[in-house]
Short mmCIF file of C-alpha atoms in Angstrom, two decimals:
data_model
loop_
_atom_site.label_atom_id
_atom_site.label_comp_id
_atom_site.label_asym_id
_atom_site.label_seq_id
_atom_site.Cartn_x
_atom_site.Cartn_y
_atom_site.Cartn_z
CA UNK I 1 -22.83 -8.10 11.30
CA UNK I 2 -26.06 -6.53 9.27
CA UNK I 3 -26.19 -6.17 5.59
CA UNK I 4 -26.45 -1.82 6.22
CA UNK I 5 -23.36 -2.08 8.53
CA UNK I 6 -21.41 -4.50 6.41
CA UNK I 7 -22.64 -1.73 2.71
CA UNK I 8 -20.87 0.84 5.52
CA UNK I 9 -17.49 -0.72 5.72
CA UNK I 10 -17.29 -1.61 2.48
CA UNK I 11 -18.19 2.03 0.92
CA UNK I 12 -15.57 3.46 2.81
CA UNK I 13 -13.00 0.85 1.48
CA UNK I 14 -14.27 1.52 -1.87
CA UNK I 15 -13.91 5.39 -1.44
CA UNK I 16 -10.59 5.14 0.50
CA UNK I 17 -8.73 3.06 -2.06
CA UNK I 18 -10.01 4.58 -4.73
CA UNK I 19 -8.70 8.35 -3.58
CA UNK I 20 -5.20 6.05 -3.83
CA UNK I 21 -6.46 4.14 -7.36
CA UNK I 22 -6.13 8.34 -8.41
CA UNK I 23 -3.15 8.94 -6.65
CA UNK I 24 -0.92 6.73 -6.51
CA UNK I 25 -0.42 5.95 -10.76
CA UNK I 26 -1.02 9.89 -11.32
CA UNK I 27 0.10 11.84 -8.91
CA UNK I 28 3.64 11.43 -10.28
CA UNK I 29 2.34 12.55 -13.78
CA UNK I 30 1.27 15.97 -13.00
CA UNK I 31 4.34 17.12 -10.24
CA UNK I 32 5.91 15.86 -13.61
CA UNK I 33 3.33 18.11 -15.61
CA UNK I 34 4.70 21.07 -13.05
CA UNK I 35 8.10 21.33 -14.46
CA UNK I 36 9.97 18.94 -11.35
CA UNK I 37 12.42 16.21 -12.00
CA UNK I 38 12.92 13.02 -10.61
CA UNK I 39 14.22 14.09 -7.22
CA UNK I 40 10.95 16.20 -6.46
CA UNK I 41 9.06 13.72 -7.45
CA UNK I 42 11.06 10.99 -5.43
CA UNK I 43 11.53 13.31 -2.30
CA UNK I 44 7.77 13.47 -2.30
CA UNK I 45 6.78 10.37 -2.41
CA UNK I 46 9.34 9.60 -0.18
CA UNK I 47 7.66 12.08 2.18
CA UNK I 48 4.63 10.22 1.85
CA UNK I 49 6.31 6.92 2.58
CA UNK I 50 7.85 8.61 5.87
CA UNK I 51 3.93 9.89 7.25
CA UNK I 52 3.60 6.02 6.94
CA UNK I 53 5.76 5.27 9.78
CA UNK I 54 4.97 8.44 11.76
CA UNK I 55 1.32 9.04 11.92
CA UNK I 56 -0.50 5.46 12.57
CA UNK I 57 1.19 5.37 16.08
CA UNK I 58 0.91 9.22 16.41
CA UNK I 59 -2.95 9.00 15.74
CA UNK I 60 -3.21 5.94 18.26
CA UNK I 61 -1.35 7.76 21.23
CA UNK I 62 -4.33 10.19 20.20
CA UNK I 63 -7.78 8.16 20.14
CA UNK I 64 -5.67 6.71 23.23
CA UNK I 65 -7.60 10.16 24.71
CA UNK I 66 -10.37 10.48 22.82
CA UNK I 67 -14.00 9.18 24.54
CA UNK I 68 -14.86 9.58 20.63
CA UNK I 69 -12.71 8.08 18.54
CA UNK I 70 -14.59 7.71 16.05
CA UNK I 71 -15.13 11.44 15.35
CA UNK I 72 -11.51 11.54 15.37
CA UNK I 73 -11.76 9.52 12.47
CA UNK I 74 -14.60 11.72 10.77
CA UNK I 75 -11.95 14.52 11.45
CA UNK I 76 -9.51 13.09 9.87
CA UNK I 77 -10.53 12.27 6.94
CA UNK I 78 -11.96 16.20 6.07
CA UNK I 79 -8.21 16.99 6.84
CA UNK I 80 -7.64 14.40 4.18
CA UNK I 81 -9.33 16.60 1.83
CA UNK I 82 -8.74 19.76 3.34
CA UNK I 83 -4.74 19.47 3.07
CA UNK I 84 -5.37 17.55 -0.47
CA UNK I 85 -6.68 20.49 -1.28
CA UNK I 86 -3.68 22.49 -0.72
CA UNK I 87 -2.02 21.28 -4.41
CA UNK I 88 -4.48 23.44 -5.89
CA UNK I 89 -2.71 26.02 -4.98
CA UNK I 90 0.77 25.77 -5.37
CA UNK I 91 3.29 23.87 -7.68
CA UNK I 92 7.00 25.52 -5.61
CA UNK I 93 8.75 22.61 -4.34
CA UNK I 94 8.77 23.79 -1.29
CA UNK I 95 5.00 24.37 -0.83
CA UNK I 96 4.33 20.95 -2.40
CA UNK I 97 6.58 19.55 0.42
CA UNK I 98 4.72 21.01 2.73
CA UNK I 99 1.28 20.13 1.13
CA UNK I 100 2.03 16.64 1.20
CA UNK I 101 4.04 16.02 4.92
CA UNK I 102 0.46 17.55 5.76
CA UNK I 103 -1.52 15.36 3.69
CA UNK I 104 0.78 12.13 3.90
CA UNK I 105 -0.19 12.40 7.69
CA UNK I 106 -3.43 12.18 8.36
CA UNK I 107 -4.71 9.70 5.38
CA UNK I 108 -2.49 7.40 6.30
CA UNK I 109 -3.39 7.63 9.36
CA UNK I 110 -7.18 6.56 9.26
CA UNK I 111 -6.87 3.31 6.87
CA UNK I 112 -5.30 1.42 10.24
CA UNK I 113 -7.85 3.42 12.46
CA UNK I 114 -10.87 2.25 10.17
CA UNK I 115 -9.23 -1.59 10.37
CA UNK I 116 -9.99 -1.52 13.43
CA UNK I 117 -12.79 0.03 13.64
CA UNK I 118 -13.79 -2.98 11.12
CA UNK I 119 -12.33 -5.46 12.87
CA UNK I 120 -14.20 -4.67 16.08
CA UNK I 121 -17.55 -4.76 14.57
CA UNK I 122 -16.72 -8.36 12.84
CA UNK I 123 -16.37 -9.97 16.28
CA UNK I 124 -15.68 -13.52 15.82
CA UNK I 125 -16.52 -13.53 12.77
CA UNK I 126 -13.49 -11.90 11.13
CA UNK I 127 -13.23 -14.54 7.73
CA UNK I 128 -16.06 -11.80 6.43
CA UNK I 129 -13.05 -9.08 6.35
CA UNK I 130 -11.95 -10.62 2.79
CA UNK I 131 -15.31 -10.16 1.82
CA UNK I 132 -15.10 -5.84 3.52
CA UNK I 133 -11.85 -5.86 2.11
CA UNK I 134 -12.16 -6.68 -1.60
CA UNK I 135 -14.11 -3.43 -2.33
CA UNK I 136 -10.85 -1.29 -1.92
CA UNK I 137 -9.54 -3.46 -4.47
CA UNK I 138 -12.36 -2.62 -6.00
CA UNK I 139 -12.36 0.77 -5.81
CA UNK I 140 -8.62 1.41 -6.87
CA UNK I 141 -9.34 -0.34 -10.10
CA UNK I 142 -11.85 1.79 -10.32
CA UNK I 143 -10.22 4.27 -10.26
CA UNK I 144 -6.91 3.46 -11.21
CA UNK I 145 -8.56 2.91 -15.25
CA UNK I 146 -10.61 5.69 -15.92
CA UNK I 147 -7.99 8.99 -14.57
CA UNK I 148 -5.88 8.25 -17.52
CA UNK I 149 -7.78 8.76 -19.27
CA UNK I 150 -9.20 11.65 -17.27
CA UNK I 151 -6.11 13.30 -17.40
CA UNK I 152 -5.76 12.48 -21.32
CA UNK I 153 -8.46 15.15 -21.96
CA UNK I 154 -8.63 16.93 -19.87
CA UNK I 155 -4.45 17.31 -18.94
CA UNK I 156 -2.19 16.66 -16.51
CA UNK I 157 -2.98 20.29 -14.50
CA UNK I 158 -6.35 18.60 -13.69
CA UNK I 159 -5.55 15.64 -11.80
CA UNK I 160 -5.94 17.57 -7.75
CA UNK I 161 -9.30 18.82 -8.91
CA UNK I 162 -10.34 14.86 -10.64
CA UNK I 163 -9.12 13.81 -7.55
CA UNK I 164 -10.82 15.90 -5.04
CA UNK I 165 -14.43 14.36 -5.18
CA UNK I 166 -12.99 10.95 -4.58
CA UNK I 167 -11.97 12.51 -0.98
CA UNK I 168 -14.70 14.44 -1.04
CA UNK I 169 -16.70 11.05 -1.44
CA UNK I 170 -14.33 9.52 1.57
CA UNK I 171 -15.60 12.06 3.75
CA UNK I 172 -18.90 11.02 3.43
CA UNK I 173 -18.57 7.24 3.93
CA UNK I 174 -16.61 8.30 7.02
CA UNK I 175 -19.23 10.37 8.95
CA UNK I 176 -22.09 6.85 9.22
CA UNK I 177 -18.54 5.74 11.42
CA UNK I 178 -18.54 8.63 13.82
CA UNK I 179 -19.58 6.66 16.74
CA UNK I 180 -17.24 3.76 15.80
CA UNK I 181 -14.67 2.61 18.08
CA UNK I 182 -11.80 0.49 17.82
CA UNK I 183 -10.70 -2.25 20.30
CA UNK I 184 -10.01 -0.60 23.63
CA UNK I 185 -6.11 -1.59 24.09
CA UNK I 186 -4.11 -1.37 20.49
CA UNK I 187 -0.46 -2.74 21.11
CA UNK I 188 2.50 -1.02 20.24
CA UNK I 189 5.90 -2.48 18.54
CA UNK I 190 7.00 -2.17 21.54
CA UNK I 191 4.69 -4.55 23.08
CA UNK I 192 6.63 -7.68 20.34
CA UNK I 193 9.27 -7.47 23.30
CA UNK I 194 11.78 -10.32 23.30
CA UNK I 195 9.54 -11.67 20.46
CA UNK I 196 12.69 -8.94 17.84
CA UNK I 197 15.30 -12.04 18.65
CA UNK I 198 13.71 -14.87 17.73
CA UNK I 199 15.36 -16.87 14.91
CA UNK I 200 14.06 -15.48 11.26
CA UNK I 201 12.45 -11.66 12.40
CA UNK I 202 15.07 -9.90 11.43
CA UNK I 203 15.64 -11.46 8.38
CA UNK I 204 12.11 -12.04 7.09
CA UNK I 205 11.85 -7.83 8.28
CA UNK I 206 14.78 -7.11 6.26
CA UNK I 207 13.25 -9.01 3.26
CA UNK I 208 10.31 -7.43 2.59
CA UNK I 209 11.38 -4.47 3.70
CA UNK I 210 14.04 -5.20 -0.17
CA UNK I 211 11.24 -6.14 -1.80
CA UNK I 212 8.94 -2.80 -0.62
CA UNK I 213 12.19 -1.16 -2.22
CA UNK I 214 11.62 -2.75 -4.95
CA UNK I 215 8.40 -1.66 -5.89
CA UNK I 216 9.59 1.99 -5.22
CA UNK I 217 9.94 2.56 -9.28
CA UNK I 218 6.98 1.22 -9.55
CA UNK I 219 5.00 3.28 -7.16
CA UNK I 220 7.05 6.67 -7.97
CA UNK I 221 8.01 6.56 -12.13
CA UNK I 222 5.75 3.14 -13.31
CA UNK I 223 2.71 5.58 -14.86
CA UNK I 224 5.68 8.34 -16.52
CA UNK I 225 8.51 5.14 -17.31
CA UNK I 226 5.66 3.83 -20.13
CA UNK I 227 4.56 7.71 -21.01
CA UNK I 228 8.20 7.84 -22.45
CA UNK I 229 7.63 4.58 -24.10
CA UNK I 230 4.83 6.35 -25.92
CA UNK I 231 1.58 5.18 -24.34
CA UNK I 232 -0.64 7.01 -23.63
CA UNK I 233 -3.60 7.14 -21.39
CA UNK I 234 -5.69 4.48 -22.23
CA UNK I 235 -2.59 2.19 -22.21
CA UNK I 236 -1.88 3.51 -19.23
CA UNK I 237 -4.48 3.10 -17.23
CA UNK I 238 -5.11 -0.92 -18.67
CA UNK I 239 -2.26 -1.84 -17.57
CA UNK I 240 -2.40 -0.03 -14.81
CA UNK I 241 -6.11 -2.25 -14.31
CA UNK I 242 -4.89 -5.88 -15.19
CA UNK I 243 -2.50 -6.01 -11.94
CA UNK I 244 -4.85 -4.76 -9.59
CA UNK I 245 -7.56 -7.57 -11.72
CA UNK I 246 -5.42 -10.59 -11.29
CA UNK I 247 -5.07 -8.71 -7.37
CA UNK I 248 -8.69 -9.51 -6.71
CA UNK I 249 -8.53 -12.76 -8.36
CA UNK I 250 -5.48 -13.89 -6.41
CA UNK I 251 -5.58 -12.78 -3.53
CA UNK I 252 -9.00 -14.91 -3.10
CA UNK I 253 -6.45 -17.79 -3.29
CA UNK I 254 -3.82 -17.38 -1.34
CA UNK I 255 -4.76 -19.08 1.28
CA UNK I 256 -5.74 -22.07 -0.92
CA UNK I 257 -1.59 -21.72 -2.05
CA UNK I 258 -0.02 -21.24 0.69
CA UNK I 259 -1.90 -24.48 2.12
CA UNK I 260 -0.72 -26.63 -0.22
CA UNK I 261 2.85 -24.77 -0.70
CA UNK I 262 3.55 -23.46 2.03
CA UNK I 263 4.64 -19.45 2.75
CA UNK I 264 8.40 -19.63 2.98
CA UNK I 265 8.70 -21.60 -0.25
CA UNK I 266 5.49 -19.53 -1.59
CA UNK I 267 7.66 -15.97 -0.17
CA UNK I 268 10.29 -17.72 -2.98
CA UNK I 269 9.01 -17.90 -5.88
CA UNK I 270 6.91 -14.45 -5.38
CA UNK I 271 10.69 -13.31 -4.93
CA UNK I 272 11.92 -14.22 -8.31
CA UNK I 273 9.14 -13.95 -10.80
CA UNK I 274 9.06 -10.03 -9.11
CA UNK I 275 13.03 -9.71 -10.04
CA UNK I 276 11.48 -11.37 -13.31
CA UNK I 277 9.06 -8.48 -14.31
CA UNK I 278 11.16 -5.51 -13.01
CA UNK I 279 13.89 -6.41 -14.96
CA UNK I 280 10.80 -6.86 -18.29
CA UNK I 281 9.33 -3.77 -17.16
CA UNK I 282 12.96 -1.83 -17.36
CA UNK I 283 14.13 -3.83 -21.08
CA UNK I 284 10.13 -4.14 -23.47
CA UNK I 285 8.45 -1.08 -22.95
CA UNK I 286 7.68 -0.04 -25.78
CA UNK I 287 5.71 -3.47 -25.77
CA UNK I 288 1.80 -3.42 -24.36
CA UNK I 289 1.80 -6.52 -25.14
CA UNK I 290 4.46 -8.12 -22.70
CA UNK I 291 3.89 -4.99 -20.23
CA UNK I 292 0.26 -6.80 -19.67
CA UNK I 293 2.38 -10.22 -19.09
CA UNK I 294 3.98 -8.80 -16.59
CA UNK I 295 1.56 -6.41 -14.99
CA UNK I 296 -0.31 -9.82 -14.05
CA UNK I 297 2.54 -10.88 -12.10
CA UNK I 298 1.67 -8.67 -9.96
CA UNK I 299 -0.67 -10.82 -8.48
CA UNK I 300 1.94 -12.81 -7.38
CA UNK I 301 4.28 -9.65 -6.22
CA UNK I 302 1.40 -8.63 -3.96
CA UNK I 303 -1.24 -10.27 -3.35
CA UNK I 304 0.73 -13.58 -2.82
CA UNK I 305 3.03 -12.71 -1.32
CA UNK I 306 0.63 -10.31 1.30
CA UNK I 307 -1.03 -12.87 1.93
CA UNK I 308 2.52 -14.99 2.43
CA UNK I 309 3.41 -11.92 5.19
CA UNK I 310 0.60 -11.66 6.90
CA UNK I 311 0.29 -16.49 7.60
CA UNK I 312 4.78 -15.52 8.52
CA UNK I 313 3.98 -12.67 10.69
CA UNK I 314 0.90 -14.95 12.89
CA UNK I 315 4.43 -17.28 13.51
CA UNK I 316 6.47 -15.07 14.59
CA UNK I 317 3.79 -13.27 16.73
CA UNK I 318 1.04 -15.18 17.94
CA UNK I 319 -1.77 -13.93 20.57
CA UNK I 320 -1.91 -11.11 21.15
CA UNK I 321 1.64 -10.01 20.12
CA UNK I 322 -0.28 -9.78 17.05
CA UNK I 323 -1.09 -6.46 16.47
CA UNK I 324 2.75 -5.61 17.78
CA UNK I 325 4.47 -7.50 15.20
CA UNK I 326 1.67 -6.05 12.10
CA UNK I 327 2.79 -2.87 13.19
CA UNK I 328 6.13 -3.61 12.84
CA UNK I 329 6.15 -5.27 9.69
CA UNK I 330 4.31 -2.09 8.23
CA UNK I 331 7.00 -0.11 9.57
CA UNK I 332 10.17 -2.27 7.68
CA UNK I 333 8.26 -3.03 5.12
CA UNK I 334 5.56 0.11 3.63
CA UNK I 335 7.43 2.32 6.22
CA UNK I 336 11.17 2.70 5.38
CA UNK I 337 11.29 0.28 2.71
CA UNK I 338 8.80 3.06 1.07
CA UNK I 339 11.24 5.54 1.91
CA UNK I 340 13.84 3.82 0.48
CA UNK I 341 12.49 2.70 -2.50
CA UNK I 342 11.70 6.16 -3.34
CA UNK I 343 14.67 7.55 -2.78
CA UNK I 344 16.67 5.00 -5.13
CA UNK I 345 13.40 5.06 -8.01
CA UNK I 346 14.57 9.48 -8.00
CA UNK I 347 18.40 9.23 -8.20
CA UNK I 348 18.58 6.03 -10.87
CA UNK I 349 15.48 7.28 -12.64
CA UNK I 350 17.51 10.63 -12.96
CA UNK I 351 20.54 9.24 -13.66
CA UNK I 352 19.39 6.71 -16.64
CA UNK I 353 15.55 6.80 -16.79
CA UNK I 354 13.29 3.48 -15.64
CA UNK I 355 15.68 1.27 -17.52
CA UNK I 356 18.05 2.01 -14.70
CA UNK I 357 15.23 2.42 -12.04
CA UNK I 358 13.62 -0.58 -12.58
CA UNK I 359 16.67 -3.11 -12.76
CA UNK I 360 17.84 -0.90 -9.60
CA UNK I 361 14.56 -2.58 -8.38
CA UNK I 362 14.97 -5.60 -10.15
CA UNK I 363 18.86 -6.06 -8.06
CA UNK I 364 16.76 -4.99 -3.98
CA UNK I 365 14.37 -8.14 -4.76
CA UNK I 366 16.78 -10.14 -6.06
CA UNK I 367 19.01 -9.19 -2.96
CA UNK I 368 15.99 -9.67 -1.26
CA UNK I 369 15.88 -12.94 -2.80
CA UNK I 370 19.11 -14.59 -1.50
CA UNK I 371 18.70 -13.72 1.86
CA UNK I 372 15.33 -15.53 1.71
CA UNK I 373 17.20 -18.71 0.45
CA UNK I 374 19.74 -18.80 3.17
CA UNK I 375 17.21 -18.19 5.94
CA UNK I 376 18.25 -20.77 8.73
CA UNK I 377 14.77 -22.41 9.23
CA UNK I 378 12.71 -23.00 5.97
CA UNK I 379 11.05 -24.46 7.83
CA UNK I 380 6.97 -23.24 10.41
CA UNK I 381 8.16 -21.44 13.20
CA UNK I 382 7.50 -22.74 16.98
CA UNK I 383 5.28 -20.83 18.76
CA UNK I 384 7.00 -19.61 22.35
CA UNK I 385 6.53 -20.66 25.28
CA UNK I 386 3.85 -19.57 27.22
CA UNK I 387 4.73 -15.69 28.49
#
């Protein structure tokens, strides 16, 4: 891939995840400022994660009927911007639900298509993927680290207006890809076939789902939890930035760690560290220093855990089944796990605030650790016989 083409892909990753870096940490703060409680916030984020289940297959079905999928990619980016703009004209719960359903449907459909376009463009040089994807983490870092200060300066009500320019930049970054194409055939989850019944697959997917449930309080209420314990926008932005900075660093080291310790053993360590992280976040949120140390473990709970999942999914779903396995993992963890995590977080937040919410997250991950520890076959999964 020539340097000019690499920058086209890097730029879209940067803009897409910059918008996500504004949305993920601060959307709940905006909804809370509108006067809505934890149940509304949890339902809105539940709709967001639910769209991750529906959007990719619906969008894929549309693309497979199109002779110009790249133009649909640009159209999806434009519709994402248009739907998010509707947040500026509604503040009722029903209005927010309707806008979220449409916004999530388009926004969450973009990245799976773009990932496929990226891998197609890289061809045999797939090892260069990390050098492109890291710009997404940079974009998330810049937005998450700065928007707390901006919202302190302009007020929480400015959130949608401050985020719109990032989505507009994403649309501009999408335009050069209007002629790009994903692979000719994108296998669906149904293509996984009998592999669903292979030893260890369902246990692994359940562990991934519960890990995402445990992250529910973090993605939905972390910013509000910190604010409730006296941290201002500068501190909140800095804590989000700490997590992403170390995440970027450890993403590069994850393959070496997996080669040295093995994915199953490293996965168990990630689960144990995350249980400790959510417990500390629940009980010691008053201390910026302790929260910074807790955020530093995000590199294990997200970066290394994700890398382990990718290694295991490649073993469980080898060869041409890999995309089907990715879809299955995405639907279970980010989709179903995200919905359940948002719901659990909302319920616990309303009953006992951030302490209860994060302790519930710790409990969900503790269950995941026990399920993983009791796995029947901890060794590397053998390849299936040729089909």
